[in-house]
Short mmCIF file of C-alpha atoms in Angstrom, two decimals:
data_model
loop_
_atom_site.label_atom_id
_atom_site.label_comp_id
_atom_site.label_asym_id
_atom_site.label_seq_id
_atom_site.Cartn_x
_atom_site.Cartn_y
_atom_site.Cartn_z
CA MET A 1 33.78 37.07 -39.20
CA LEU A 2 32.88 39.78 -36.71
CA TYR A 3 29.29 40.39 -36.10
CA GLU A 4 29.32 43.62 -38.00
CA GLN A 5 31.05 42.08 -41.07
CA ARG A 6 28.35 39.38 -41.05
CA VAL A 7 25.73 42.05 -41.28
CA LEU A 8 27.59 43.83 -44.17
CA VAL A 9 27.89 40.36 -45.96
CA LYS A 10 24.22 39.75 -45.50
CA ILE A 11 23.44 43.02 -47.17
CA GLU A 12 25.59 42.16 -50.19
CA PHE A 13 24.11 38.65 -50.24
CA HIS A 14 20.57 39.78 -50.81
CA LYS A 15 21.80 42.37 -53.18
CA LYS A 16 23.29 39.42 -55.16
CA MET A 17 20.22 37.45 -54.88
CA ASP A 18 18.05 40.15 -56.07
CA GLU A 19 20.14 40.32 -59.33
CA CYS A 20 21.09 36.64 -59.87
CA ARG A 21 19.09 34.74 -62.43
CA GLY A 22 19.78 31.93 -64.67
CA GLU A 23 23.52 30.92 -65.25
CA GLU A 24 24.62 33.87 -63.27
CA PHE A 25 23.05 32.44 -60.23
CA GLU A 26 24.45 28.98 -60.92
CA ASP A 27 27.87 30.44 -61.24
CA PHE A 28 27.61 32.15 -57.80
CA PHE A 29 26.26 28.89 -56.27
CA HIS A 30 29.29 26.96 -57.59
CA ASP A 31 31.39 29.81 -56.01
CA VAL A 32 29.93 29.47 -52.52
CA MET A 33 29.90 25.73 -52.45
CA SER A 34 33.40 25.38 -53.78
CA ARG A 35 34.68 27.47 -51.04
CA ARG A 36 32.38 25.91 -48.45
CA PHE A 37 33.27 22.20 -49.07
CA ASP A 38 36.40 20.60 -50.32
CA ASP A 39 34.55 17.66 -51.81
CA TYR A 40 32.31 19.90 -53.94
CA ILE A 41 32.65 19.49 -57.82
CA ASP A 42 31.13 22.16 -59.97
CA ILE A 43 30.05 20.19 -63.27
CA ARG A 44 29.76 21.74 -66.73
CA ALA A 45 27.77 20.45 -69.68
CA TYR A 46 30.08 18.84 -72.12
CA GLY A 47 29.36 18.08 -75.82
CA ASN A 48 26.62 15.45 -76.54
CA ILE A 49 26.79 14.00 -72.91
CA GLY A 50 25.65 17.17 -71.15
CA ASP A 51 26.10 17.18 -67.42
CA ARG A 52 24.41 13.92 -66.80
CA GLY A 53 21.74 15.35 -64.43
CA ALA A 54 24.08 17.11 -62.15
CA ASP A 55 25.12 20.84 -61.81
CA GLY A 56 27.18 20.03 -58.70
CA LEU A 57 28.30 17.09 -56.75
CA ARG A 58 29.59 16.54 -53.14
CA VAL A 59 31.52 13.23 -53.56
CA ASN A 60 32.18 12.42 -49.87
CA ALA A 61 28.62 13.67 -48.70
CA ARG A 62 26.98 11.91 -51.83
CA GLU A 63 24.88 14.95 -52.63
CA LEU A 64 23.89 15.95 -55.93
CA TYR A 65 22.80 19.45 -56.74
CA ALA A 66 20.42 20.57 -59.62
CA CYS A 67 20.04 24.36 -59.99
CA TYR A 68 17.12 26.18 -61.48
CA SER A 69 16.66 29.96 -61.33
CA PRO A 70 14.36 31.31 -63.81
CA LEU A 71 13.31 35.11 -64.41
CA ALA A 72 9.64 34.17 -63.59
CA ILE A 73 8.03 31.28 -61.80
CA ASP A 74 6.78 28.85 -64.37
CA MET A 75 5.74 25.57 -62.61
CA LYS A 76 5.61 23.63 -65.85
CA ALA A 77 9.09 24.43 -66.62
CA ILE A 78 10.22 23.91 -63.25
CA ARG A 79 8.64 20.54 -63.03
CA LYS A 80 10.24 19.45 -66.49
CA LYS A 81 13.63 20.63 -65.26
CA PHE A 82 13.25 18.60 -61.97
CA GLU A 83 11.89 15.49 -63.55
CA SER A 84 14.44 15.76 -66.36
CA ASP A 85 17.45 16.28 -63.97
CA LEU A 86 16.24 13.46 -61.69
CA GLU A 87 15.75 10.91 -64.52
CA SER A 88 19.17 11.90 -65.97
CA ALA A 89 20.88 11.64 -62.58
CA THR A 90 19.40 8.29 -61.51
CA ARG A 91 20.04 6.65 -64.89
CA GLN A 92 23.78 8.03 -65.38
CA ARG A 93 24.95 8.73 -61.81
CA GLY A 94 22.97 6.10 -59.73
CA GLY A 95 25.82 4.90 -57.63
CA GLU A 96 27.24 8.40 -57.05
CA PHE A 97 24.80 10.17 -54.62
CA ASP A 98 22.44 9.40 -51.91
CA THR A 99 20.62 12.90 -51.75
CA PHE A 100 19.09 14.78 -54.56
CA VAL A 101 19.05 18.56 -53.80
CA PHE A 102 17.06 21.00 -55.88
CA VAL A 103 18.47 24.60 -55.80
CA SER A 104 16.75 27.70 -56.59
CA ASN A 105 17.17 31.49 -55.79
CA ASP A 106 13.47 31.76 -54.29
CA ARG A 107 14.15 34.19 -51.55
CA TRP A 108 10.94 33.74 -49.60
CA GLY A 109 11.08 29.96 -49.34
CA THR A 110 10.20 26.77 -51.33
CA HIS A 111 7.20 26.96 -53.64
CA PRO A 112 4.37 24.54 -52.61
CA ASP A 113 4.46 22.60 -55.95
CA ILE A 114 8.11 22.15 -55.48
CA SER A 115 7.58 20.66 -51.93
CA MET A 116 5.15 18.29 -53.51
CA MET A 117 7.51 17.33 -56.25
CA LEU A 118 10.07 16.39 -53.70
CA SER A 119 7.51 14.43 -51.59
CA GLU A 120 6.48 12.54 -54.80
CA ALA A 121 9.85 11.85 -55.62
CA GLN A 122 10.61 10.58 -52.12
CA ALA A 123 7.76 8.16 -52.43
CA ALA A 124 8.71 6.85 -55.93
CA LEU A 125 12.53 6.58 -54.96
CA PRO A 126 12.67 5.65 -51.15
CA ARG A 127 16.34 4.62 -51.39
CA LEU A 128 17.15 8.36 -52.05
CA SER A 129 16.82 11.48 -49.95
CA PHE A 130 15.44 14.64 -51.25
CA ALA A 131 15.90 18.29 -50.27
CA SER A 132 15.52 21.78 -51.45
CA MET A 133 18.00 24.64 -51.13
CA GLY A 134 16.80 28.15 -51.55
CA THR A 135 18.23 31.62 -50.26
CA ARG A 136 18.07 30.86 -46.58
CA LYS A 137 19.96 27.60 -46.84
CA LEU A 138 22.57 29.22 -49.16
CA TRP A 139 22.94 31.99 -46.58
CA ASN A 140 23.46 29.37 -43.87
CA GLU A 141 26.39 28.08 -45.82
CA ILE A 142 27.89 31.45 -46.34
CA MET A 143 27.82 32.24 -42.78
CA HIS A 144 30.37 29.38 -42.23
CA LEU A 145 32.95 31.21 -44.64
CA ASP A 146 35.76 33.16 -43.44
CA ILE A 147 36.17 36.78 -44.24
CA GLY A 148 38.61 36.11 -47.04
CA HIS A 149 36.33 33.86 -48.89
CA CYS A 150 33.36 36.46 -48.35
CA GLU A 151 35.49 39.16 -49.92
CA ASP A 152 36.29 36.92 -52.90
CA LEU A 153 32.38 36.82 -53.38
CA PHE A 154 31.44 40.13 -52.54
CA GLY A 155 34.34 42.41 -52.51
CA ARG A 156 35.84 44.07 -49.73
CA ILE A 157 33.89 44.05 -46.50
CA LYS A 158 34.83 47.08 -44.63
CA VAL A 159 33.46 47.71 -41.16
CA GLU A 160 32.74 51.39 -40.47
CA GLU A 161 30.62 53.28 -38.10
CA LEU A 162 27.19 53.14 -39.98
CA VAL A 163 23.54 52.63 -39.64
CA TYR A 164 21.96 49.81 -41.17
CA GLY A 165 18.36 48.54 -40.85
CA ILE A 166 18.11 45.50 -43.11
CA GLY A 167 18.53 43.08 -40.19
CA LEU A 168 17.22 39.53 -40.77
CA ALA A 169 15.67 40.30 -44.12
CA ASP A 170 13.98 37.00 -44.42
CA LEU A 171 11.89 37.82 -41.18
CA GLU A 172 10.92 41.32 -42.48
CA PRO A 173 7.36 39.85 -43.46
CA LEU A 174 6.99 38.21 -40.23
CA LEU A 175 7.69 41.55 -38.34
CA GLU A 176 5.18 43.32 -40.36
CA HIS A 177 2.74 40.50 -39.45
CA LEU A 178 3.45 40.70 -35.62
CA ILE A 179 2.95 44.44 -35.69
CA ALA A 180 -0.38 44.18 -37.33
CA ALA A 181 -1.52 40.95 -35.33
CA ARG A 182 -0.80 42.59 -31.90
CA ARG A 183 -3.50 45.09 -32.46
CA GLU A 184 -6.02 42.35 -32.57
CA ILE A 185 -5.04 40.59 -29.65
CA PRO A 186 -7.82 40.69 -26.88
CA GLY A 187 -7.21 42.09 -23.47
CA ASN A 188 -7.48 38.86 -21.73
CA TYR A 189 -4.97 37.04 -23.73
CA HIS A 190 -2.96 34.67 -21.53
CA VAL A 191 0.70 35.46 -21.30
CA TYR A 192 2.99 32.43 -20.42
CA ILE A 193 6.24 32.86 -18.36
CA PRO A 194 9.59 31.93 -19.98
CA ASP A 195 11.61 29.10 -18.46
CA THR A 196 12.87 30.85 -15.33
CA ARG A 197 15.62 28.38 -14.57
CA LYS A 198 16.96 28.61 -18.11
CA MET A 199 17.10 32.35 -17.71
CA LYS A 200 19.03 32.28 -14.44
CA TYR A 201 21.35 29.46 -15.54
CA ASN A 202 22.45 31.64 -18.39
CA LYS A 203 22.90 34.61 -16.10
CA ILE A 204 20.42 36.61 -17.88
CA SER A 205 19.85 39.79 -16.05
CA PRO A 206 16.38 40.81 -14.41
CA GLU A 207 16.06 43.35 -16.90
CA TYR A 208 16.37 41.09 -19.98
CA ARG A 209 14.07 38.61 -18.33
CA GLU A 210 11.58 41.03 -18.33
CA GLU A 211 12.07 41.69 -22.07
CA LEU A 212 11.79 37.97 -22.69
CA THR A 213 8.62 37.78 -20.36
CA ARG A 214 6.97 40.45 -22.57
CA GLY A 215 7.97 38.76 -25.51
CA MET A 216 6.16 35.61 -24.61
CA ARG A 217 2.98 37.67 -25.09
CA ASP A 218 3.48 37.66 -28.85
CA SER A 219 5.73 34.70 -29.42
CA PRO A 220 2.83 32.23 -30.21
CA LEU A 221 2.12 34.55 -33.26
CA VAL A 222 5.61 33.78 -34.53
CA GLY A 223 4.47 30.09 -34.48
CA GLU A 224 1.18 30.88 -36.08
CA TYR A 225 2.92 32.71 -38.95
CA ILE A 226 5.48 29.91 -39.71
CA GLN A 227 2.77 27.34 -39.83
CA GLY A 228 0.60 29.45 -42.17
CA MET A 229 3.69 29.74 -44.66
CA ASN A 230 3.03 25.93 -45.30
CA ASP A 231 6.82 25.40 -45.56
CA PRO A 232 7.86 22.40 -43.41
CA MET A 233 11.60 23.43 -43.45
CA LEU A 234 10.84 27.22 -42.62
CA GLU A 235 11.38 26.88 -38.76
CA ASP A 236 14.45 24.60 -39.04
CA GLU A 237 16.10 27.20 -41.49
CA MET A 238 15.38 30.18 -39.37
CA ALA A 239 16.38 28.16 -36.21
CA ALA A 240 19.84 27.38 -37.89
CA GLY A 241 20.40 31.00 -38.58
CA PHE A 242 19.63 31.91 -35.06
CA ALA A 243 21.76 29.08 -33.56
CA TYR A 244 24.81 30.07 -35.68
CA HIS A 245 24.48 33.77 -34.77
CA TYR A 246 24.14 32.70 -31.13
CA ARG A 247 27.28 30.50 -31.08
CA GLN A 248 29.18 33.35 -32.90
CA SER A 249 27.98 36.01 -30.43
CA ARG A 250 28.78 33.68 -27.46
CA ALA A 251 32.18 32.98 -28.71
CA GLU A 252 32.87 36.79 -28.94
CA ARG A 253 30.90 37.91 -25.74
CA GLY A 254 31.74 35.11 -23.39
CA ASP A 255 29.49 35.14 -20.20
CA ASP A 256 27.93 38.34 -21.15
CA ALA A 257 24.35 36.86 -21.71
CA ASP A 258 22.63 40.42 -21.90
CA GLN A 259 25.07 41.41 -24.77
CA VAL A 260 24.44 38.19 -26.61
CA MET A 261 20.74 39.20 -26.37
CA GLU A 262 21.37 42.49 -27.86
CA ASP A 263 23.31 40.85 -30.61
CA LEU A 264 20.28 38.55 -31.40
CA VAL A 265 17.89 41.57 -31.40
CA SER A 266 20.37 43.34 -33.91
CA TYR A 267 20.40 40.24 -35.85
CA VAL A 268 16.71 40.71 -36.52
CA LEU A 269 16.48 44.45 -36.67
CA GLY A 270 19.93 45.76 -37.74
CA ASN A 271 21.63 48.43 -35.43
CA ARG A 272 19.28 51.21 -36.64
CA ARG A 273 17.09 52.51 -33.66
CA PRO A 274 13.80 50.77 -34.22
CA GLY A 275 10.36 52.04 -33.46
CA LEU A 276 8.44 50.75 -30.27
CA ARG A 277 6.45 48.27 -32.38
CA GLN A 278 9.44 46.81 -34.25
CA HIS A 279 11.27 46.40 -30.85
CA VAL A 280 8.50 44.54 -29.40
CA ALA A 281 8.03 42.26 -32.47
CA ALA A 282 11.87 41.51 -32.54
CA TRP A 283 11.77 40.38 -28.80
CA ALA A 284 8.85 38.20 -29.62
CA VAL A 285 11.10 36.51 -32.28
CA VAL A 286 13.98 36.15 -30.11
CA THR A 287 11.79 34.77 -27.29
CA PHE A 288 10.20 32.16 -29.63
CA PHE A 289 13.64 30.56 -30.34
CA PHE A 290 14.72 30.93 -26.73
CA GLU A 291 11.73 28.86 -25.55
CA ARG A 292 12.53 26.18 -28.16
CA CYS A 293 16.18 25.92 -26.96
CA HIS A 294 17.75 27.07 -30.33
CA ILE A 295 19.61 29.70 -28.30
CA PHE A 296 20.94 29.71 -24.84
CA GLU A 297 21.70 26.48 -22.96
CA PRO A 298 18.90 24.56 -20.84
CA ALA A 299 19.49 24.10 -17.17
CA PRO A 300 20.80 20.70 -16.34
CA ASP A 301 18.56 18.30 -14.49
CA GLY A 302 18.91 18.87 -10.68
CA TRP A 303 20.39 22.23 -11.10
CA VAL A 304 18.62 24.83 -8.71
CA PRO A 305 19.26 28.34 -8.73
CA GLU A 306 20.26 30.19 -5.35
CA PRO A 307 17.67 32.40 -3.73
CA ASP A 308 19.67 35.52 -5.02
CA GLY A 309 19.37 34.53 -8.67
CA GLY A 310 22.98 33.22 -8.55
CA THR A 311 24.34 30.02 -9.80
CA GLY A 312 23.32 26.69 -8.06
CA SER A 313 24.16 23.19 -8.03
#
């Protein structure tokens, strides 16, 4: 997909997630996974044997999926569903899977009690692996689909000259947090300098190096926010999205590192012209993932930039 097509697909995806509940979400999940993986089987309940603890199964990957998408969060009902599906799956499908994946349409991350259930199940059944899949992970799978499959899911994706501002919707609360937190930073706050060798190795221009350096002032706030969300998978899920968009942009832009940077900022903000505070917050997010080597390539050992900032050896 083109970058602009991915943005439009993401808008349609979030609309779908706002509307999908119950069986409708389960049907959508099956539609995505069936297009994404050749070995995925969508399982329907049949007569008195039910579905034997599985809503979906990846045969070759040996992953079993249990879907739950209530209208309102009811942890007693969720725990009952989780324990019932797990017991049924291990009793009736014990030799068919190695990973049990609990799927929900929670847009903002895994509920703390669900993460505890997964940890408890892992301790009780160490031979298995346990994982959750929410909106972010489902989006990561959709990003791997071609435009034809996406149009099967969402209708025609028509790229026009338009203004959109949804950007990376999962990060909207983070951007708001960064804007508010910046007002409280003391004047003597220490600013770190990004990896200069990495910037030069990737041929990032001095102007964009300045943006990354300014972003370092606020990037620790990104880490603090992620830790405060109490979701151990959150950073990995966000990083996967950034890394995928980086690879797509790099493939389209080639060696134009500055344009890749612009694409990543647009991934956060959309193409609507942001206010100054939103712009600064977006660069803090990009810098955060730049420093952790999720985007752009680290300079190889022994590589030394030339004095004029060109490539070295």
